[in-house]
Amino acid sequence: MKIRQIFISLLFALVAVSSFSMATEEAQSHHESNSEQSVEKKPYESKSVSQLAGSFLETTGLYAIFNTDDGETTSDPAGASKERPMGAFESSLGRVIMILIVFLLFYLAIAKGFEPLLLLPIAFGGLLANIPLAHMAGPEGMLGVIYNMGIANEFFPLLIFMGVGAMTDFGPLLANPKTALLGGAAQFGIFGSLVGAVMLGFDLQSASAISIIGGADGPTSIFIANRLAPDMLGAIAVAAYSYMALVPVIQPPIMRALTTKEERRIQMGVQRKVHKLEKLFFPIVVLMLSILILPESTPLIGAFAFGNFAKESAVIDRLSDTMQNSLINIVTIFLGLGVGSKLAADKFLVLESLGIMIIGLIAFSVGTAAGVLMAKVMNKFSKEPINPLIGAAGVSAVPMAARVVSKVGSEERPGNVLLMHAMGPNVAGVIGSAVAAGVLLSIFK
Amino acid sequence: MKIRQIFISLLFALVAVSSFSMATEEAQSHHESNSEQSVEKKPYESKSVSQLAGSFLETTGLYAIFNTDDGETTSDPAGASKERPMGAFESSLGRVIMILIVFLLFYLAIAKGFEPLLLLPIAFGGLLANIPLAHMAGPEGMLGVIYNMGIANEFFPLLIFMGVGAMTDFGPLLANPKTALLGGAAQFGIFGSLVGAVMLGFDLQSASAISIIGGADGPTSIFIANRLAPDMLGAIAVAAYSYMALVPVIQPPIMRALTTKEERRIQMGVQRKVHKLEKLFFPIVVLMLSILILPESTPLIGAFAFGNFAKESAVIDRLSDTMQNSLINIVTIFLGLGVGSKLAADKFLVLESLGIMIIGLIAFSVGTAAGVLMAKVMNKFSKEPINPLIGAAGVSAVPMAARVVSKVGSEERPGNVLLMHAMGPNVAGVIGSAVAAGVLLSIFK
Amino acid sequence: MKIRQIFISLLFALVAVSSFSMATEEAQSHHESNSEQSVEKKPYESKSVSQLAGSFLETTGLYAIFNTDDGETTSDPAGASKERPMGAFESSLGRVIMILIVFLLFYLAIAKGFEPLLLLPIAFGGLLANIPLAHMAGPEGMLGVIYNMGIANEFFPLLIFMGVGAMTDFGPLLANPKTALLGGAAQFGIFGSLVGAVMLGFDLQSASAISIIGGADGPTSIFIANRLAPDMLGAIAVAAYSYMALVPVIQPPIMRALTTKEERRIQMGVQRKVHKLEKLFFPIVVLMLSILILPESTPLIGAFAFGNFAKESAVIDRLSDTMQNSLINIVTIFLGLGVGSKLAADKFLVLESLGIMIIGLIAFSVGTAAGVLMAKVMNKFSKEPINPLIGAAGVSAVPMAARVVSKVGSEERPGNVLLMHAMGPNVAGVIGSAVAAGVLLSIFK
Amino acid sequence: MAEVNYIAEAFKFMVLGMGVVFLFLIVLVQLIKLQAKLINKYFPETTPKSSVTPVSSTSDDEQRTVAAIIAAVAEFRKNKS
Amino acid sequence: MAEVNYIAEAFKFMVLGMGVVFLFLIVLVQLIKLQAKLINKYFPETTPKSSVTPVSSTSDDEQRTVAAIIAAVAEFRKNKS
Amino acid sequence: MAEVNYIAEAFKFMVLGMGVVFLFLIVLVQLIKLQAKLINKYFPETTPKSSVTPVSSTSDDEQRTVAAIIAAVAEFRKNKS
Ligand code: NA
Ligand code: NA
Ligand code: NA
């Protein structure tokens, strides 16, 4: 067998030699005339080994970090027009700090389980973006290619939203539609933090971009940040996902502070059965409504409705499975890396980022409080009892917030399962945030 | 645990504060000098709440539909150079009609099961394309991004063809090769409808693009439409998939009218066994033949042959599985949405679309008739009996047409299974259409 | 049921007619004013059938192959600026020779099982690239679209590397870290063949691109070739994958010639257990080290480390599964076809390709020898015995080379399982090659 | 232009934004109720499904179930023989 | 140019097109027969596979699912009885 | 420039390249040893995993196999009792 293989190799070589010898002269002449235009090769000058080693040293990362006046420029996927010389801090200690922050994010994602599906790729993208000299976030680097492929044009967040739509069951909302209002109240988190951001000194457009963190919805945040304040995209995305991950820490104290023990012990009845046609029509109804009232929100709601409609139609299961699995996974990898490219020291280590972190915390707290208070009010006027805890699920952060509600509820009264009742406001919160996002976009159009 | 998390947050904030305070001055100065070039923010003028509400109203879809002189332009993935101000009809009633047509397509796809894998995404794309003010079919909208990614350059139809190739078994054709001629006769559907289209007043190039509907093959239709008449892509694709879905309605009456009861009762023998090397070599043989005779058809036949060769080689099953599953699913989602973007009122609601619908019906009928008649002739001269019904499968519409043949055949003589015999002309019809497409392309090159 | 469907069709037609009649005049006027800019249709001149047939003949592949002065130009994904008129040989016999070479590659991939996952798509891409008149490798052809999407910007090789990272287990390397040095010694294959290539007359930059074949690592080869010598990409990729496939033929004679029977019979102890935290930290350690020493290698090592980190973190299994399956499969299909586009006769049939093939063979042989000799030296100085055979695995070609080591070892002493001990140098060879690639890039920066 | 009170503007945005959000959701609630009434009137379901299924991707689970069934069957046959 | 009879042209296209289609398919049929003859002469298959498997897009997984379910149900009944 | 001896240059590249490769790997080996020492000191594993698992994609298939085996075993026990 080996002899046969060697024979084949020889045959291959022979065919090649005979054809090459014919081809060479002609092809070479073409080739050379052409090579002038192709890759420009610099004239090579001889160097001694120690010269070579010396110039090699200047290309090491260690050298780059300790020599801040080496004329390195920042990287931007849009290319040279958006790049500028790096500051001394940005190209040295700044990178180190960012890499430490990245390690903190790794710790939170892996050891604490904080939304690892996005935090880990974002953090890794941040690590790659802070490598000196490699320009991975530039238009020809891997992160820049990804950014231009799907973030600059908002394609990836919409695909994620499509996949989330295909994973979402609106049954609980359809069974008890008035809980949708709780998902509305929680949007005070957005507009409250808008006021807060303006107070901190952000201009109105940046403040709007930041405030959407209060929507507790990753793709919506990225979509809006990209439109209104692309320079802050990294900080906004990191804040959004970090606080979504912190929902089990942030929400319970607020929920307990605003409710009495009796309210938290309220039991809610069994939900009515939902007709499958209701589920089928629902995404179309939502989309038609947003077309009539708020076309600015239709990219988000349209993608979401398409995913949900594909699932509920039950005739294109192989497509809806793909949306929920291989497609959303591929896009999640790319979205994370691309967003992470905005964690470069020169983009992230600005005072704004600190403000964004602070406002994000306010946004989640205000949203939670508004949802709970609204639920208290509704409980007063409703025939059927409403446990005010479910208002907290209105911030979205699907399905984490609903689980937190269920957990807090069952602590007060073991066996009191609020999960399905909390899913209604939870998914309504997604729609509410998309509407709020549409309003903000329409203002700055 | 919670205390630890809060501690981490604090630590994070502290690191941030200390670094930010160092970074701020420098970074800000860089940032500001740069921000002039970045997103241009309009100077903001104060408005009262009622002014705000007023200008919000002007951004609603309701307002846009009832105010036709608002200067809205059409959307085109190619950008401003292909856009123009919208007509009054197009931006109001036209949209409403298109949305009703979209709902009809939803009904056909879901309730009637008409080729839902493509009709449903196409229809949803059409819905999104008709949203006022959102410009989702423009170069920066989701549909436009998809269109430019894979339809304008014909990449997606070729990937679909590759996947279909990986799903196709040429065994029945190889077992009884002369049935390939039935797949040839059915191409009269293409050229007959070309004559019809010219009679209706279409110019030769547009008529050629339309006539390919008679090939009963989605990717081929989209590929050719994109080359010869991109403005009609939406109508052509919708016609092709609609009539493919209507094959069980269109074909049986024609089949019965052209055959006698005795002919329909003809039984065909068991097919010979096919050597796996025949299957392995077949895609290469087809491709070599199309290289020699018709290079214009090689993008289509090449993609198809690659998929089939990948499957039959049996050494790259993980790639051929991917072609048949996650890759073709992802591309189908995108292709559907992208094609649907051509269902915008300003593109679809033209008299041509009606003509295209009529010609599509002619095309399928003529193709079916030609296939059946050819089979009758072959039956006269063949040693082994040929049931003329299998000629109807030559229009392709794989595997629907072959199933229809089998159904009609077993109605006349229960137990007469023609399915495998019909698969031969069925897959030959795919090749025949690709060849016909190549001829049309070569004429207009 | 059928009546209902026909009724629906009629309804559809009626809606359409009524709306079209309203829309026609207006839309037509818009349409026509626009159509001037759209697809330019040549004025059509009547032709007789024989004229038509005659001009059709001129578009056949047969005609194109026998008529070499038809002014056909070469194809290049970068477009017209890189294209030139084809030579007579290139457009006729050259194509035929390339197609024969492609068939040889098919044979090797399918019948011999030589790395079919990449050789088969590359070969098929080569077949498509050599089709006359179709320009599939041009900027508007399928191969050119793929090339520009992910090869010209090095995106696809990095995604492959990410997937390979997610598939790699560094456990054996961590258990016995000093075997990493064997993966270093094997890089003599790279630098030895660099010297050889310069001797054959290649300039330093081209020689560097070629020598990376000695890294025995596909994505690294493609990445470097694309940076340093894109015109030779096809030959380099084909050489790299061919010789990787030939590892079971090339390596054993060299391994036996350089070792004594006693050395080959050496048994190695059971490996220590590796803590899962070691595996988790390892990709980060490698990446940090390459950041400090060699930022030029971070695109490759960064992608690889991300994949491995995603897997070892164990919190984003759905993403790491996607990297290892659907994503790497899709990219493999595209990478193969795109690389294959460089097998066009006008690019591949130059004397350089023959040189590249020869140097590739030298590279693998030298790398193997260096690894084995290094292992012999280490065995002299090591407390624990080291079987010199495992040095051969240092060339990478994961996991083929490690299997060859295990096979040769068990031939001498049945039951002597060296596989796990060979995996250490095997994966170290991947890192070593990426480092070597970084050094070469930094020299020509 | 320089005298714009941005905080006041932000509050106006809040009024507009929360107004639109609630308008949207209130209309949506009414439409949901209306469609539930219409659907259950004209298409009464004989064996209606419970809505109490969790939000999740069912694909993985299903695949594992299948795998489990296959394995169980295989196991069974082995044991019989 | 203005006097071109487009319908006549369309018929000419039909002649050319159908001619090429049939030419292509006739040559293809001959090649299929030739390769079948050659392959079965030089590589006779001892246990040839039947070609009678349906062309369909029911991917492997689905087929396995069906097979698994059928098997599981069968198994179940056996165990009950 | 014309007088550059390219072969000598290539040998210099070899010296630099192999030097950097070995430097990199030697530092890496030391770091691996260091981290092994630190990790096993501060996070001693009670039931450590064997490192002797083959390099391969433990993709879906394997996970399904595992799931299947678990399910099969469970099934078995039910049937026995
Ligand atoms: Na929300
Ligand atoms: Na056809
Ligand atoms: Na290597």
PDB file of C-alpha atoms in Angstrom, chain B residues 232-338:
ATOM      1  CA  MET B 232     -39.326  41.277 -10.668  1.00  0.00           C
ATOM      2  CA  LEU B 233     -37.535  38.976  -8.229  1.00  0.00           C
ATOM      3  CA  GLY B 234     -40.262  39.137  -5.614  1.00  0.00           C
ATOM      4  CA  ALA B 235     -43.110  38.294  -7.948  1.00  0.00           C
ATOM      5  CA  ILE B 236     -41.138  35.571  -9.703  1.00  0.00           C
ATOM      6  CA  ALA B 237     -40.116  33.895  -6.449  1.00  0.00           C
ATOM      7  CA  VAL B 238     -43.616  34.088  -5.019  1.00  0.00           C
ATOM      8  CA  ALA B 239     -45.087  32.687  -8.232  1.00  0.00           C
ATOM      9  CA  ALA B 240     -42.533  29.876  -8.380  1.00  0.00           C
ATOM     10  CA  TYR B 241     -43.096  28.739  -4.810  1.00  0.00           C
ATOM     11  CA  SER B 242     -46.864  29.244  -4.919  1.00  0.00           C
ATOM     12  CA  TYR B 243     -47.320  27.118  -7.999  1.00  0.00           C
ATOM     13  CA  MET B 244     -44.889  24.501  -6.710  1.00  0.00           C
ATOM     14  CA  ALA B 245     -47.183  24.315  -3.718  1.00  0.00           C
ATOM     15  CA  LEU B 246     -50.211  24.083  -6.020  1.00  0.00           C
ATOM     16  CA  VAL B 247     -48.790  21.125  -7.952  1.00  0.00           C
ATOM     17  CA  PRO B 248     -51.299  18.703  -6.340  1.00  0.00           C
ATOM     18  CA  VAL B 249     -54.103  20.934  -7.633  1.00  0.00           C
ATOM     19  CA  ILE B 250     -52.765  21.875 -11.068  1.00  0.00           C
ATOM     20  CA  GLN B 251     -51.331  18.612 -12.316  1.00  0.00           C
ATOM     21  CA  PRO B 252     -53.940  15.820 -11.829  1.00  0.00           C
ATOM     22  CA  PRO B 253     -56.623  17.221 -14.207  1.00  0.00           C
ATOM     23  CA  ILE B 254     -54.034  17.680 -16.959  1.00  0.00           C
ATOM     24  CA  MET B 255     -52.611  14.226 -16.358  1.00  0.00           C
ATOM     25  CA  ARG B 256     -56.051  12.633 -16.587  1.00  0.00           C
ATOM     26  CA  ALA B 257     -57.083  14.605 -19.658  1.00  0.00           C
ATOM     27  CA  LEU B 258     -54.068  13.485 -21.661  1.00  0.00           C
ATOM     28  CA  THR B 259     -54.031   9.781 -20.770  1.00  0.00           C
ATOM     29  CA  THR B 260     -56.397   6.867 -21.147  1.00  0.00           C
ATOM     30  CA  LYS B 261     -57.439   4.754 -18.194  1.00  0.00           C
ATOM     31  CA  GLU B 262     -55.376   1.875 -19.595  1.00  0.00           C
ATOM     32  CA  GLU B 263     -52.265   4.006 -19.779  1.00  0.00           C
ATOM     33  CA  ARG B 264     -52.677   5.178 -16.212  1.00  0.00           C
ATOM     34  CA  ARG B 265     -52.969   1.535 -15.085  1.00  0.00           C
ATOM     35  CA  ILE B 266     -49.635   0.519 -16.622  1.00  0.00           C
ATOM     36  CA  GLN B 267     -47.347  -1.170 -14.108  1.00  0.00           C
ATOM     37  CA  MET B 268     -43.597  -0.695 -14.233  1.00  0.00           C
ATOM     38  CA  GLY B 269     -41.042  -3.312 -13.186  1.00  0.00           C
ATOM     39  CA  VAL B 270     -38.673  -3.310 -10.250  1.00  0.00           C
ATOM     40  CA  GLN B 271     -35.663  -1.046 -10.784  1.00  0.00           C
ATOM     41  CA  ARG B 272     -32.204  -2.525 -11.153  1.00  0.00           C
ATOM     42  CA  LYS B 273     -29.753  -2.135  -8.326  1.00  0.00           C
ATOM     43  CA  VAL B 274     -27.367   0.795  -8.721  1.00  0.00           C
ATOM     44  CA  HIS B 275     -23.647   0.499  -7.911  1.00  0.00           C
ATOM     45  CA  LYS B 276     -22.457   3.058  -5.369  1.00  0.00           C
ATOM     46  CA  LEU B 277     -19.643   4.071  -7.727  1.00  0.00           C
ATOM     47  CA  GLU B 278     -22.275   5.102 -10.283  1.00  0.00           C
ATOM     48  CA  LYS B 279     -23.765   7.418  -7.704  1.00  0.00           C
ATOM     49  CA  LEU B 280     -20.318   8.722  -6.780  1.00  0.00           C
ATOM     50  CA  PHE B 281     -19.332   9.498 -10.376  1.00  0.00           C
ATOM     51  CA  PHE B 282     -22.688  10.880 -11.471  1.00  0.00           C
ATOM     52  CA  PRO B 283     -22.356  14.454 -10.093  1.00  0.00           C
ATOM     53  CA  ILE B 284     -18.908  14.704 -11.666  1.00  0.00           C
ATOM     54  CA  VAL B 285     -20.232  13.460 -15.009  1.00  0.00           C
ATOM     55  CA  VAL B 286     -23.051  15.996 -14.989  1.00  0.00           C
ATOM     56  CA  LEU B 287     -20.685  18.788 -14.055  1.00  0.00           C
ATOM     57  CA  MET B 288     -18.113  17.876 -16.698  1.00  0.00           C
ATOM     58  CA  LEU B 289     -20.846  17.762 -19.311  1.00  0.00           C
ATOM     59  CA  SER B 290     -22.148  21.161 -18.332  1.00  0.00           C
ATOM     60  CA  ILE B 291     -18.597  22.533 -18.394  1.00  0.00           C
ATOM     61  CA  LEU B 292     -18.157  21.312 -21.948  1.00  0.00           C
ATOM     62  CA  ILE B 293     -21.558  22.291 -23.286  1.00  0.00           C
ATOM     63  CA  LEU B 294     -22.814  25.108 -21.125  1.00  0.00           C
ATOM     64  CA  PRO B 295     -20.454  26.898 -18.728  1.00  0.00           C
ATOM     65  CA  GLU B 296     -23.201  29.415 -17.936  1.00  0.00           C
ATOM     66  CA  SER B 297     -25.075  26.716 -16.036  1.00  0.00           C
ATOM     67  CA  THR B 298     -22.068  25.691 -13.944  1.00  0.00           C
ATOM     68  CA  PRO B 299     -22.717  27.900 -10.913  1.00  0.00           C
ATOM     69  CA  LEU B 300     -26.046  26.115 -10.420  1.00  0.00           C
ATOM     70  CA  ILE B 301     -24.958  22.652 -11.495  1.00  0.00           C
ATOM     71  CA  GLY B 302     -21.591  23.040  -9.770  1.00  0.00           C
ATOM     72  CA  ALA B 303     -23.171  23.850  -6.408  1.00  0.00           C
ATOM     73  CA  PHE B 304     -25.662  21.030  -6.828  1.00  0.00           C
ATOM     74  CA  ALA B 305     -22.965  18.574  -7.862  1.00  0.00           C
ATOM     75  CA  PHE B 306     -20.744  19.573  -4.939  1.00  0.00           C
ATOM     76  CA  GLY B 307     -23.522  18.831  -2.467  1.00  0.00           C
ATOM     77  CA  ASN B 308     -24.310  15.504  -4.090  1.00  0.00           C
ATOM     78  CA  PHE B 309     -20.648  14.530  -4.405  1.00  0.00           C
ATOM     79  CA  ALA B 310     -20.051  15.412  -0.758  1.00  0.00           C
ATOM     80  CA  LYS B 311     -22.886  13.081   0.214  1.00  0.00           C
ATOM     81  CA  GLU B 312     -21.991  10.195  -2.087  1.00  0.00           C
ATOM     82  CA  SER B 313     -18.283  10.345  -1.237  1.00  0.00           C
ATOM     83  CA  ALA B 314     -19.264   9.223   2.282  1.00  0.00           C
ATOM     84  CA  VAL B 315     -15.948  10.498   3.678  1.00  0.00           C
ATOM     85  CA  ILE B 316     -17.108  13.965   4.748  1.00  0.00           C
ATOM     86  CA  ASP B 317     -20.422  13.104   6.345  1.00  0.00           C
ATOM     87  CA  ARG B 318     -20.128  15.849   8.937  1.00  0.00           C
ATOM     88  CA  LEU B 319     -19.932  18.435   6.153  1.00  0.00           C
ATOM     89  CA  SER B 320     -22.716  16.890   4.108  1.00  0.00           C
ATOM     90  CA  ASP B 321     -24.918  16.706   7.209  1.00  0.00           C
ATOM     91  CA  THR B 322     -24.229  20.391   7.807  1.00  0.00           C
ATOM     92  CA  MET B 323     -25.179  21.238   4.222  1.00  0.00           C
ATOM     93  CA  GLN B 324     -28.445  19.363   4.650  1.00  0.00           C
ATOM     94  CA  ASN B 325     -29.277  20.778   8.034  1.00  0.00           C
ATOM     95  CA  SER B 326     -27.899  23.803   9.854  1.00  0.00           C
ATOM     96  CA  LEU B 327     -26.446  25.511   6.780  1.00  0.00           C
ATOM     97  CA  ILE B 328     -29.469  25.084   4.506  1.00  0.00           C
ATOM     98  CA  ASN B 329     -31.785  26.069   7.364  1.00  0.00           C
ATOM     99  CA  ILE B 330     -29.891  29.262   8.117  1.00  0.00           C
ATOM    100  CA  VAL B 331     -29.741  30.182   4.449  1.00  0.00           C
ATOM    101  CA  THR B 332     -33.427  29.377   3.962  1.00  0.00           C
ATOM    102  CA  ILE B 333     -34.359  31.830   6.718  1.00  0.00           C
ATOM    103  CA  PHE B 334     -32.232  34.537   5.133  1.00  0.00           C
ATOM    104  CA  LEU B 335     -33.237  33.768   1.553  1.00  0.00           C
ATOM    105  CA  GLY B 336     -36.909  33.940   2.471  1.00  0.00           C
ATOM    106  CA  LEU B 337     -36.603  37.267   4.264  1.00  0.00           C
ATOM    107  CA  GLY B 338     -34.403  38.707   1.531  1.00  0.00           C
TER     108      GLY B 338
END
